């Protein structure tokens, strides 16, 4: 579905198509599913205002609006309304991509929840075809579950979550994804989001059906129930009915889950597609990723407006206290140096500083030596695990991986990891496959706009024995695995499909690529030498008997002397080749 489709047509079609769709609770309760309400309609007062012609003169059939008429037409736009009309910004450009985005958002939330609770993830993804263009997507995890009071807000309100204000690595960032998927399902099918969540083996299983009031950006609870017996011991299951298209191959649910298993070797994934046999990716490690600690923002990444807001919201008694409490790596001594550089008194009240004074502080910060932010807020996969995962999933002859030291862009810590698989059964006459990841999440779209692609293209792969055209990735039997871990990944859009091209990030990716490239170059050169030696040895084996026969004929040698001459010649050639 195109992003500018008429919303009213979506809703009308959804009500006609969604009347007899199965509920997620059909297996768990005898009670029939509640009918889903139509998305919010315009208020009566707005209809009257639209029908009332403005007080304006008509000239040549054109209405002339005055300031009062224009003011009467202004109204607040909720975030839900905005994304309803601009769903392409969230990854719902078309039916095929909508299916992938829905699965991705739910799986990412499940992985985050399991890791934060110290649970090895086990996630089941089921895609059930209900009609030609309608699917029911269910994702179940074994995580900590969601408390009853939070379920409606998590799934029925955009920009609601726990990760936006935290400076630590996590998959989700904005609090949009899963609720946006539910909103898309409601718009295209009229069916609400169905959730079952259980917070412990002895806790009740709470079941909900939830819609989003797009005008007010708040959840509408259509059904609430307690299931007995519970369908599982602990975790969360979410079901979303949506218009979609199921295809295999590149940029499909299948590829997303395969790459997710590659970047999350501690997780077990089970996939039930609408067609074909189920697929299972067992974990290759029982070790959870290291816990990412929350840190404060670093002053080198703060902007003037943000600094002004932080100081005015501070509860500290003086300026040095506000700076040291609000920022990472800013001690009282460092805060004092900043104040001295800016010529602002240390004991000044941070809440009463004017904009010019705060701007002097802002410009003084880069002049003071401040340690880089701590890196315990990151949880990289690790070179060893990347190589282990590659060996378990890809048949190749050579593997290499590296994890770069942490670096900083705009005050945000980040870390780059690269893995490489070469040879084996990988296609030798095609461009190498570049798999991109951000905080362990595969990036399948907008490769051309991504910093990873640009770094791969800017690296000289000919130095490592590979063919490469100008401005293109290298050719050859190779798979590249590039992972960026950061407290705030600079995506190019809300759909989180490509990494912005910050110079610091591209530089680190290139350094990591060159590090594994040097290892690959040694392997390629060694294998070329081995092939050359084998080729020369083949020549010796093939032509020496003929040389022996020629010598026998020219010198009238007997067979024994001929064979001895052949052996002697072979020894001389072997020693000469060994040098």
Coordinates of C-alpha atoms in Angstrom, one line a residue:
X1 CA 0.0 0.0 0.0
X2 CA 1.3 3.4 -1.0
X3 CA 2.0 5.9 1.8
X4 CA -0.4 8.5 0.5
X5 CA -3.5 6.2 0.2
X6 CA -6.7 7.6 1.5
X7 CA -7.0 6.6 5.2
X8 CA -10.8 6.5 5.0
X9 CA -10.6 3.9 2.2
X10 CA -8.3 1.9 4.3
X11 CA -10.7 1.9 7.2
X12 CA -13.8 1.1 5.2
X13 CA -12.1 -1.8 3.5
X14 CA -10.7 -3.0 6.8
X15 CA -14.2 -3.1 8.4
X16 CA -15.5 -5.1 5.5
X17 CA -12.7 -7.6 5.5
X18 CA -12.1 -7.9 9.2
X19 CA -15.5 -9.0 10.4
X20 CA -14.8 -12.7 10.6
X21 CA -11.1 -12.9 11.4
X22 CA -9.9 -15.3 14.2
X23 CA -8.8 -13.9 17.5
X24 CA -5.5 -14.7 19.3
X25 CA -7.8 -15.9 22.2
X26 CA -9.7 -18.4 20.1
X27 CA -7.6 -21.3 21.4
X28 CA -7.6 -20.1 25.0
X29 CA -11.2 -18.9 25.6
X30 CA -14.7 -19.7 24.4
X31 CA -15.8 -16.1 24.5
X32 CA -16.1 -14.6 20.9
X33 CA -13.7 -11.8 20.0
X34 CA -15.0 -8.3 20.5
X35 CA -15.6 -6.4 17.3
X36 CA -12.9 -3.9 16.6
X37 CA -13.9 -0.2 16.5
X38 CA -13.3 1.9 13.5
X39 CA -10.3 4.3 13.9
X40 CA -11.2 7.6 15.4
X41 CA -13.5 9.8 13.3
X42 CA -13.3 13.6 13.1
X43 CA -15.2 15.5 15.8
X44 CA -18.5 17.1 15.0
X45 CA -17.2 20.6 15.6
X46 CA -14.5 20.1 13.0
X47 CA -17.1 18.9 10.4
X48 CA -19.1 22.1 11.1
X49 CA -16.1 24.3 10.8
X50 CA -15.1 22.6 7.5
X51 CA -18.7 23.1 6.1
X52 CA -18.9 26.7 7.2
X53 CA -17.6 28.9 4.3
X54 CA -15.1 31.6 5.5
X55 CA -16.0 35.2 5.7
X56 CA -14.2 36.2 2.5
X57 CA -14.9 37.8 -0.8
X58 CA -14.8 35.6 -3.9
X59 CA -13.0 36.9 -6.9
X60 CA -12.9 34.9 -10.0
X61 CA -14.2 31.8 -8.2
X62 CA -11.3 31.9 -5.6
X63 CA -11.9 32.2 -1.9
X64 CA -9.9 34.8 0.0
X65 CA -9.1 33.8 3.6
X66 CA -8.4 36.4 6.3
X67 CA -6.3 35.8 9.5
X68 CA -9.4 34.7 11.5
X69 CA -10.3 32.1 8.9
X70 CA -6.8 30.7 8.9
X71 CA -6.7 30.7 12.7
X72 CA -10.0 28.7 12.8
X73 CA -8.5 26.0 10.7
X74 CA -5.4 25.4 12.9
X75 CA -5.4 22.4 15.3
X76 CA -3.0 20.2 17.0
X77 CA -1.7 17.1 15.2
X78 CA -1.0 14.0 17.4
X79 CA 2.0 11.8 16.7
X80 CA -0.3 8.9 15.9
X81 CA -2.1 11.0 13.2
X82 CA 1.2 12.1 11.7
X83 CA 2.5 8.5 11.3
X84 CA -0.9 7.3 10.1
X85 CA -0.5 9.5 7.0
X86 CA 3.3 9.0 6.9
X87 CA 3.6 5.3 7.6
X88 CA 6.5 4.9 5.1
X89 CA 8.7 6.7 7.6
X90 CA 8.3 3.8 10.0
X91 CA 9.0 1.0 7.4
X92 CA 5.5 0.3 6.2
X93 CA 6.1 1.4 2.5
X94 CA 4.5 -1.7 1.0
X95 CA 2.9 -5.0 1.9
X96 CA 6.1 -7.0 1.8
X97 CA 8.1 -4.6 3.9
X98 CA 5.2 -4.2 6.3
X99 CA 5.4 -7.9 7.2
X100 CA 9.1 -7.8 7.7
X101 CA 8.9 -4.6 9.9
X102 CA 6.2 -6.1 12.1
X103 CA 8.2 -9.2 12.8
X104 CA 11.4 -7.2 13.3
X105 CA 9.9 -4.8 15.9
X106 CA 8.4 -7.7 17.9
X107 CA 11.5 -9.8 17.8
X108 CA 13.7 -6.9 18.8
X109 CA 11.6 -6.1 21.8
X110 CA 11.6 -9.8 22.9
X111 CA 15.4 -10.0 22.6
X112 CA 15.9 -6.8 24.7
X113 CA 13.5 -7.9 27.4
X114 CA 15.1 -11.4 27.7
X115 CA 18.6 -9.9 27.9
X116 CA 17.7 -7.3 30.5
X117 CA 16.2 -10.1 32.7
X118 CA 19.2 -12.4 32.3
X119 CA 17.2 -15.0 30.3
X120 CA 18.6 -16.9 27.3
X121 CA 16.0 -15.9 24.6
X122 CA 13.8 -18.5 23.0
X123 CA 11.5 -16.8 20.4
X124 CA 8.9 -18.4 18.2
X125 CA 7.7 -16.5 15.1
X126 CA 4.5 -17.7 13.4
X127 CA 3.2 -16.2 10.1
X128 CA -0.3 -17.5 9.3
X129 CA -1.9 -16.7 5.9
X130 CA -5.6 -15.9 6.4
X131 CA -6.4 -14.7 2.9
X132 CA -4.5 -13.7 -0.3
X133 CA -3.2 -10.5 1.2
X134 CA -3.9 -10.9 4.9
X135 CA -1.7 -12.5 7.5
X136 CA -1.7 -13.1 11.3
X137 CA 1.8 -12.6 12.8
X138 CA 2.4 -14.1 16.3
X139 CA 5.6 -13.7 18.2
X140 CA 6.1 -15.5 21.5
X141 CA 9.1 -15.2 23.9
X142 CA 10.2 -16.6 27.2
X143 CA 11.0 -13.2 28.7
X144 CA 10.0 -11.6 31.9
X145 CA 6.5 -10.6 30.7
X146 CA 4.8 -7.2 31.0
X147 CA 2.9 -6.1 34.1
X148 CA -0.8 -5.8 33.6
X149 CA -1.0 -2.0 34.0
X150 CA 1.7 -1.4 31.3
X151 CA 0.3 -3.7 28.5
X152 CA -2.1 -1.1 27.0
X153 CA 0.5 1.7 26.9
X154 CA 3.3 -0.5 25.5
X155 CA 1.1 -1.7 22.6
X156 CA -1.4 1.2 22.2
X157 CA 0.6 4.4 22.4
X158 CA 3.3 5.8 20.2
X159 CA 6.5 7.3 21.7
X160 CA 6.0 5.3 24.9
X161 CA 8.9 3.3 26.2
X162 CA 11.8 2.9 28.6
X163 CA 14.8 3.3 26.3
X164 CA 14.6 6.8 24.7
X165 CA 16.2 8.7 27.6
X166 CA 18.7 6.0 28.5
X167 CA 22.4 6.2 27.5
X168 CA 23.0 2.6 27.0
X169 CA 23.0 0.1 24.1
X170 CA 19.7 -1.4 23.2
X171 CA 17.8 -2.4 20.1
X172 CA 14.8 -0.2 20.5
X173 CA 15.3 3.5 20.9
X174 CA 12.2 5.6 20.2
X175 CA 9.2 3.7 21.7
X176 CA 7.5 3.6 18.3
X177 CA 8.0 0.2 16.7
X178 CA 5.6 -2.3 18.0
X179 CA 2.7 0.1 18.6
X180 CA 3.2 1.4 15.0
X181 CA 2.9 -2.2 13.7
X182 CA -0.3 -2.5 15.7
X183 CA -1.6 0.8 14.2
X184 CA -0.8 -0.4 10.7
X185 CA -2.7 -3.7 11.3
X186 CA -5.7 -1.7 12.6
X187 CA -5.7 0.6 9.6
X188 CA -5.4 -2.2 7.0
X189 CA -7.6 -4.9 8.5
X190 CA -9.6 -3.3 11.3
X191 CA -8.3 -5.9 13.8
X192 CA -6.8 -4.9 17.1
X193 CA -3.5 -6.1 18.6
X194 CA -3.9 -9.2 20.7
X195 CA -1.5 -9.7 23.7
X196 CA -1.0 -12.4 26.2
X197 CA 1.6 -11.8 29.0
X198 CA 2.6 -13.8 32.0
X199 CA 5.2 -12.4 34.5
X200 CA 6.0 -15.7 36.2
X201 CA 5.1 -19.4 36.5
X202 CA 2.7 -18.7 39.4
X203 CA 1.3 -15.5 38.0
X204 CA -1.9 -15.1 36.0
X205 CA -1.8 -14.8 32.2
X206 CA -3.4 -11.4 31.2
X207 CA -4.9 -11.2 27.8
X208 CA -5.8 -8.0 26.0
X209 CA -7.1 -6.8 22.7
X210 CA -6.0 -3.2 22.1
X211 CA -6.6 -0.5 19.5
X212 CA -4.9 2.9 19.2
X213 CA -7.0 6.1 19.4
X214 CA -5.0 7.9 16.7
X215 CA -6.5 11.3 17.5
X216 CA -5.4 11.3 21.1
X217 CA -2.5 8.8 20.8
X218 CA -3.8 6.6 23.6
X219 CA -4.8 2.9 23.9
X220 CA -8.4 1.7 23.6
X221 CA -8.9 -1.5 25.6
X222 CA -11.4 -3.7 23.7
X223 CA -11.0 -6.8 25.7
X224 CA -9.3 -7.8 29.0
X225 CA -9.3 -11.3 30.4
X226 CA -7.3 -13.7 32.6
X227 CA -6.6 -17.0 30.9
X228 CA -6.8 -20.2 32.8
X229 CA -5.1 -22.4 32.2
X230 CA -2.3 -20.2 30.8
X231 CA -0.9 -21.1 27.4
X232 CA 2.7 -20.8 28.6
X233 CA 4.7 -20.5 31.9
X234 CA 6.2 -17.1 31.4
X235 CA 6.7 -14.5 28.6
X236 CA 4.7 -12.5 26.2
X237 CA 2.9 -13.3 23.0
X238 CA 1.7 -10.6 20.6
X239 CA -0.6 -11.2 17.6
X240 CA -1.1 -8.6 14.8
X241 CA -3.4 -9.1 11.8
X242 CA -2.3 -7.0 8.8
X243 CA -2.3 -6.6 5.0
X244 CA 0.9 -8.0 3.8
X245 CA 2.7 -10.0 1.1
X246 CA 4.8 -13.1 1.9
X247 CA 7.9 -13.7 -0.3
X248 CA 11.1 -15.5 0.3
X249 CA 14.6 -14.5 -0.6
X250 CA 16.3 -11.2 -0.1
X251 CA 14.8 -8.7 2.4
X252 CA 12.3 -11.3 3.6
X253 CA 11.3 -12.5 7.1
X254 CA 13.4 -15.6 6.4
X255 CA 16.6 -13.6 5.8
X256 CA 15.9 -11.3 8.7
X257 CA 15.6 -14.2 11.2
X258 CA 18.7 -16.0 9.7
X259 CA 20.8 -12.8 10.2
X260 CA 19.3 -12.2 13.6
X261 CA 20.4 -15.7 14.7
X262 CA 23.9 -14.8 13.3
X263 CA 24.2 -11.6 15.3
X264 CA 22.6 -13.1 18.5
X265 CA 24.4 -16.4 19.0
X266 CA 22.9 -16.7 22.5
X267 CA 19.3 -16.9 21.1
X268 CA 17.2 -19.8 19.8
X269 CA 14.7 -18.8 17.1
X270 CA 11.9 -21.0 15.8
X271 CA 10.0 -19.9 12.6
X272 CA 6.7 -21.2 11.3
X273 CA 6.2 -19.7 7.8
X274 CA 2.9 -19.8 6.0
X275 CA 4.3 -22.2 3.5
X276 CA 7.0 -24.8 3.8
X277 CA 8.6 -26.5 6.7
X278 CA 9.5 -24.8 10.0
X279 CA 13.0 -23.5 10.5
X280 CA 15.0 -23.5 13.7
X281 CA 18.2 -21.7 14.5
X282 CA 19.6 -23.1 17.8
X283 CA 21.9 -21.0 20.0
X284 CA 25.6 -21.5 19.5
X285 CA 26.5 -19.9 22.9
X286 CA 25.0 -20.1 26.3
X287 CA 26.7 -16.9 27.4
X288 CA 24.5 -13.8 27.5
X289 CA 25.9 -10.5 26.2
X290 CA 27.7 -8.4 28.9
X291 CA 25.3 -6.1 30.7
X292 CA 25.3 -2.5 29.2
X293 CA 25.4 0.1 32.0
X294 CA 23.5 3.4 31.8
X295 CA 25.7 6.5 31.6
X296 CA 25.1 10.2 31.6
X297 CA 25.5 12.2 28.4
X298 CA 29.0 13.5 27.6
X299 CA 29.5 17.3 27.3
X300 CA 31.3 17.0 24.0
X301 CA 28.1 15.8 22.4
X302 CA 25.7 18.3 23.9
X303 CA 24.1 21.1 21.9
X304 CA 23.4 24.6 23.1
X305 CA 19.7 24.2 23.5
X306 CA 20.1 20.9 25.3
X307 CA 22.7 22.4 27.7
X308 CA 20.3 25.3 28.4
X309 CA 17.5 22.9 29.2
X310 CA 19.7 20.6 31.4
X311 CA 20.8 23.6 33.5
X312 CA 17.3 25.0 33.9
X313 CA 16.0 21.6 35.0
X314 CA 18.9 20.9 37.4
X315 CA 18.2 20.7 41.1
X316 CA 21.8 21.4 42.0
X317 CA 22.6 24.5 44.2
X318 CA 25.3 25.9 42.0
X319 CA 26.7 25.7 38.5
X320 CA 29.6 23.3 39.1
X321 CA 27.3 20.9 40.9
X322 CA 24.9 21.0 38.0
X323 CA 27.6 20.3 35.4
X324 CA 29.1 17.4 37.5
X325 CA 25.8 15.8 38.2
X326 CA 24.4 16.1 34.7
X327 CA 27.4 14.9 32.5
X328 CA 29.6 12.0 32.3
X329 CA 33.4 12.5 33.0
X330 CA 32.8 16.0 34.5
X331 CA 34.2 16.1 38.0
X332 CA 33.9 19.2 40.2
X333 CA 37.4 20.1 39.2
X334 CA 36.6 19.8 35.4
X335 CA 33.4 21.8 36.0
X336 CA 35.4 24.5 37.7
X337 CA 37.7 24.7 34.7
X338 CA 34.8 25.1 32.4
X339 CA 33.4 27.9 34.5
X340 CA 36.8 29.7 34.5
X341 CA 37.2 29.4 30.7
X342 CA 33.6 30.8 30.3
X343 CA 34.2 33.5 32.9
X344 CA 31.1 32.4 34.9
X345 CA 31.1 32.2 38.7
X346 CA 31.1 28.6 40.0
X347 CA 28.4 29.3 42.6
X348 CA 26.0 30.8 40.0
X349 CA 22.4 29.5 40.1
X350 CA 22.2 27.2 37.0
X351 CA 18.4 27.8 36.7
X352 CA 18.7 31.6 36.3
X353 CA 21.5 31.8 33.7
X354 CA 20.6 33.7 30.6
X355 CA 21.2 32.3 27.1
X356 CA 24.4 34.3 26.4
X357 CA 26.0 33.0 29.6
X358 CA 25.1 29.4 28.8
X359 CA 26.5 30.0 25.3
X360 CA 29.8 31.0 26.8
X361 CA 29.8 27.7 28.8
X362 CA 29.0 25.8 25.6
X363 CA 31.9 27.3 23.8
X364 CA 34.3 26.7 26.7
X365 CA 33.6 23.0 27.0
X366 CA 35.7 22.0 23.9
X367 CA 38.6 24.0 25.4
X368 CA 38.8 21.9 28.5
X369 CA 40.3 18.4 28.5
X370 CA 37.6 15.9 29.3
X371 CA 38.0 12.1 29.3
X372 CA 36.2 10.1 26.7
X373 CA 32.9 8.6 27.9
X374 CA 33.0 5.2 29.7
X375 CA 32.4 2.3 27.4
X376 CA 30.6 -0.1 29.8
X377 CA 27.4 1.2 28.3
X378 CA 28.2 -1.0 25.2
X379 CA 27.7 -4.7 24.8
X380 CA 29.6 -5.8 21.7
X381 CA 29.3 -9.3 20.4
X382 CA 33.0 -10.1 20.5
X383 CA 35.3 -11.3 17.8
X384 CA 35.4 -14.9 19.1
X385 CA 31.6 -15.2 19.1
X386 CA 31.3 -13.6 15.6
X387 CA 33.7 -16.1 14.2
X388 CA 32.0 -19.0 16.0
X389 CA 28.6 -17.9 14.6
X390 CA 30.0 -17.5 11.1
X391 CA 31.5 -21.0 11.2
X392 CA 28.2 -22.4 12.4
X393 CA 26.1 -20.8 9.7
X394 CA 28.3 -20.5 6.6
X395 CA 30.4 -23.1 4.7
X396 CA 33.6 -21.4 3.9
X397 CA 37.4 -22.0 3.9
X398 CA 38.6 -19.0 5.9
X399 CA 37.1 -16.9 8.8
X400 CA 38.3 -13.8 10.6
X401 CA 36.8 -11.3 13.0
X402 CA 37.9 -8.3 15.0
X403 CA 36.4 -5.9 17.5
X404 CA 37.7 -2.3 17.4
X405 CA 38.4 -0.2 20.6
X406 CA 35.5 2.0 21.6
X407 CA 35.3 5.5 20.0
X408 CA 33.1 8.6 20.3
X409 CA 30.9 10.5 17.8
X410 CA 29.1 13.7 19.1
X411 CA 29.8 12.5 22.6
X412 CA 28.1 9.1 22.0
X413 CA 30.3 6.0 22.6
X414 CA 30.3 3.4 19.7
X415 CA 32.2 0.3 18.8
X416 CA 32.7 -1.4 15.4
X417 CA 33.0 -5.1 14.9
X418 CA 33.7 -6.9 11.6
X419 CA 33.6 -10.6 10.6
X420 CA 34.5 -12.2 7.3
X421 CA 33.9 -15.6 5.7
X422 CA 35.7 -16.5 2.4
X423 CA 35.8 -19.3 -0.1
X424 CA 34.0 -22.6 0.3
X425 CA 30.6 -22.8 -1.5
X426 CA 30.1 -19.0 -1.6
X427 CA 29.6 -17.7 -5.2
X428 CA 32.9 -16.6 -6.7
X429 CA 31.6 -14.6 -9.7
X430 CA 29.4 -12.1 -7.8
X431 CA 29.9 -9.1 -5.6
X432 CA 30.6 -10.1 -2.0
X433 CA 27.6 -10.1 0.4
X434 CA 27.7 -7.3 2.9
X435 CA 25.5 -7.9 6.0
X436 CA 24.9 -4.8 8.2
X437 CA 23.9 -4.7 11.8
X438 CA 23.2 -2.0 14.4
X439 CA 23.0 -3.0 18.0
X440 CA 22.7 -6.7 16.8
X441 CA 19.7 -5.9 14.5
X442 CA 20.0 -6.7 10.8
X443 CA 19.6 -3.8 8.4
X444 CA 18.1 -5.0 5.1
X445 CA 17.0 -1.8 3.3
X446 CA 18.7 1.4 2.1
X447 CA 22.1 -0.1 1.7
X448 CA 23.3 2.6 -0.6
X449 CA 22.6 5.3 2.0
X450 CA 24.4 3.4 4.8
X451 CA 27.8 4.3 6.3
X452 CA 28.7 0.6 6.2
X453 CA 28.3 0.3 2.4
X454 CA 30.3 3.5 1.9
X455 CA 33.1 2.2 4.1
X456 CA 33.2 -1.1 2.2
X457 CA 33.4 0.7 -1.1
X458 CA 36.1 3.1 0.1
X459 CA 38.3 0.3 1.2
X460 CA 41.0 -0.9 -1.3
X461 CA 40.3 -4.7 -1.5
X462 CA 42.8 -5.2 -4.3
X463 CA 45.5 -4.9 -1.7
X464 CA 44.1 -8.1 -0.2
X465 CA 43.9 -10.1 -3.4
X466 CA 40.3 -9.4 -4.4
X467 CA 38.9 -7.9 -7.6
X468 CA 37.1 -4.5 -7.1
X469 CA 35.6 -2.0 -9.5
X470 CA 35.7 1.7 -8.7
X471 CA 32.9 2.7 -6.3
X472 CA 31.7 -0.9 -5.7
X473 CA 32.2 -3.6 -3.1
X474 CA 34.8 -6.3 -3.9
X475 CA 34.0 -9.3 -6.1
X476 CA 34.6 -12.9 -4.9
X477 CA 33.3 -15.7 -2.6
X478 CA 33.0 -13.6 0.6
X479 CA 30.5 -12.5 3.2
X480 CA 31.2 -9.4 5.3
X481 CA 29.6 -9.0 8.7
X482 CA 29.7 -5.4 10.0
X483 CA 28.2 -4.5 13.4
X484 CA 27.9 -1.0 15.0
X485 CA 27.2 -1.0 18.7
X486 CA 26.3 2.4 20.2
X487 CA 24.2 4.1 23.0
X488 CA 22.5 6.0 20.2
X489 CA 22.8 4.7 16.6
X490 CA 22.5 7.6 14.1
X491 CA 19.9 6.2 11.8
X492 CA 19.0 8.1 8.7
X493 CA 15.2 7.8 9.4
X494 CA 12.7 6.5 11.9
X495 CA 12.5 3.2 10.1
X496 CA 16.0 2.4 11.3
X497 CA 17.3 1.0 8.0
X498 CA 20.6 2.8 7.4
X499 CA 23.4 4.3 9.5
X500 CA 24.2 8.0 8.9
X501 CA 27.6 8.7 7.4
X502 CA 29.5 10.4 10.3
X503 CA 33.2 10.6 9.5
X504 CA 34.2 9.0 12.8
X505 CA 32.0 6.0 12.1
X506 CA 33.1 5.5 8.5
X507 CA 36.8 5.8 9.7
X508 CA 36.3 3.1 12.3
X509 CA 34.5 0.7 10.0
X510 CA 37.3 1.1 7.4
X511 CA 39.9 0.4 10.1
X512 CA 38.1 -2.8 11.1
X513 CA 37.7 -3.9 7.5
X514 CA 41.4 -3.3 6.8
X515 CA 42.3 -5.4 9.9
X516 CA 40.3 -8.4 8.8
X517 CA 41.4 -7.7 5.2
X518 CA 45.1 -8.1 6.1
X519 CA 44.3 -11.5 7.5
X520 CA 42.4 -12.4 4.4
X521 CA 45.2 -11.1 2.2
X522 CA 47.7 -13.5 3.9
X523 CA 45.3 -16.4 3.4
X524 CA 44.7 -15.6 -0.3
X525 CA 48.4 -15.2 -1.0
X526 CA 49.2 -18.4 0.8
X527 CA 46.5 -20.3 -1.1
X528 CA 47.8 -18.8 -4.4
X529 CA 51.3 -20.1 -3.6
X530 CA 49.9 -23.5 -2.7
X531 CA 48.0 -23.6 -6.0
X532 CA 51.1 -22.5 -7.9
X533 CA 53.2 -25.2 -6.3
X534 CA 50.5 -27.8 -7.0
X535 CA 50.4 -26.7 -10.6
X536 CA 54.2 -27.0 -11.0
X537 CA 54.2 -30.3 -9.3
X538 CA 51.5 -31.5 -11.7
X539 CA 53.8 -30.4 -14.6
X540 CA 56.6 -32.5 -13.2
X541 CA 54.4 -35.5 -12.7
X542 CA 53.0 -35.1 -16.2
X543 CA 56.0 -34.4 -18.3
X544 CA 59.0 -36.2 -16.6
X545 CA 58.0 -39.7 -17.9
X546 CA 58.0 -38.3 -21.4
X547 CA 61.4 -36.7 -20.9
X548 CA 62.7 -40.0 -19.6
X549 CA 61.5 -41.8 -22.7
X550 CA 63.1 -39.1 -24.9
X551 CA 66.5 -39.5 -23.1
X552 CA 66.3 -43.3 -23.4
X553 CA 65.8 -43.0 -27.1
X554 CA 68.5 -40.4 -27.7
X555 CA 71.1 -42.0 -25.4
X556 CA 70.1 -45.6 -25.9
X557 CA 69.5 -46.2 -22.2
X558 CA 68.1 -49.3 -20.7
X559 CA 64.9 -49.1 -18.6
X560 CA 66.6 -49.2 -15.3
X561 CA 69.0 -46.3 -16.2
X562 CA 66.0 -44.4 -17.6
X563 CA 64.0 -44.7 -14.4
X564 CA 67.0 -43.7 -12.3
X565 CA 67.5 -40.6 -14.5
X566 CA 63.8 -39.7 -14.1
X567 CA 64.0 -40.0 -10.3
X568 CA 67.2 -37.9 -10.2
X569 CA 65.6 -35.2 -12.4
X570 CA 62.5 -35.1 -10.1
X571 CA 64.6 -34.6 -7.0
X572 CA 66.5 -31.8 -8.6
X573 CA 63.3 -30.0 -9.7
X574 CA 61.7 -30.5 -6.3
X575 CA 64.7 -28.9 -4.5
X576 CA 64.8 -26.1 -7.0
X577 CA 61.1 -25.3 -6.5
X578 CA 61.5 -25.5 -2.7
X579 CA 64.0 -22.6 -2.8

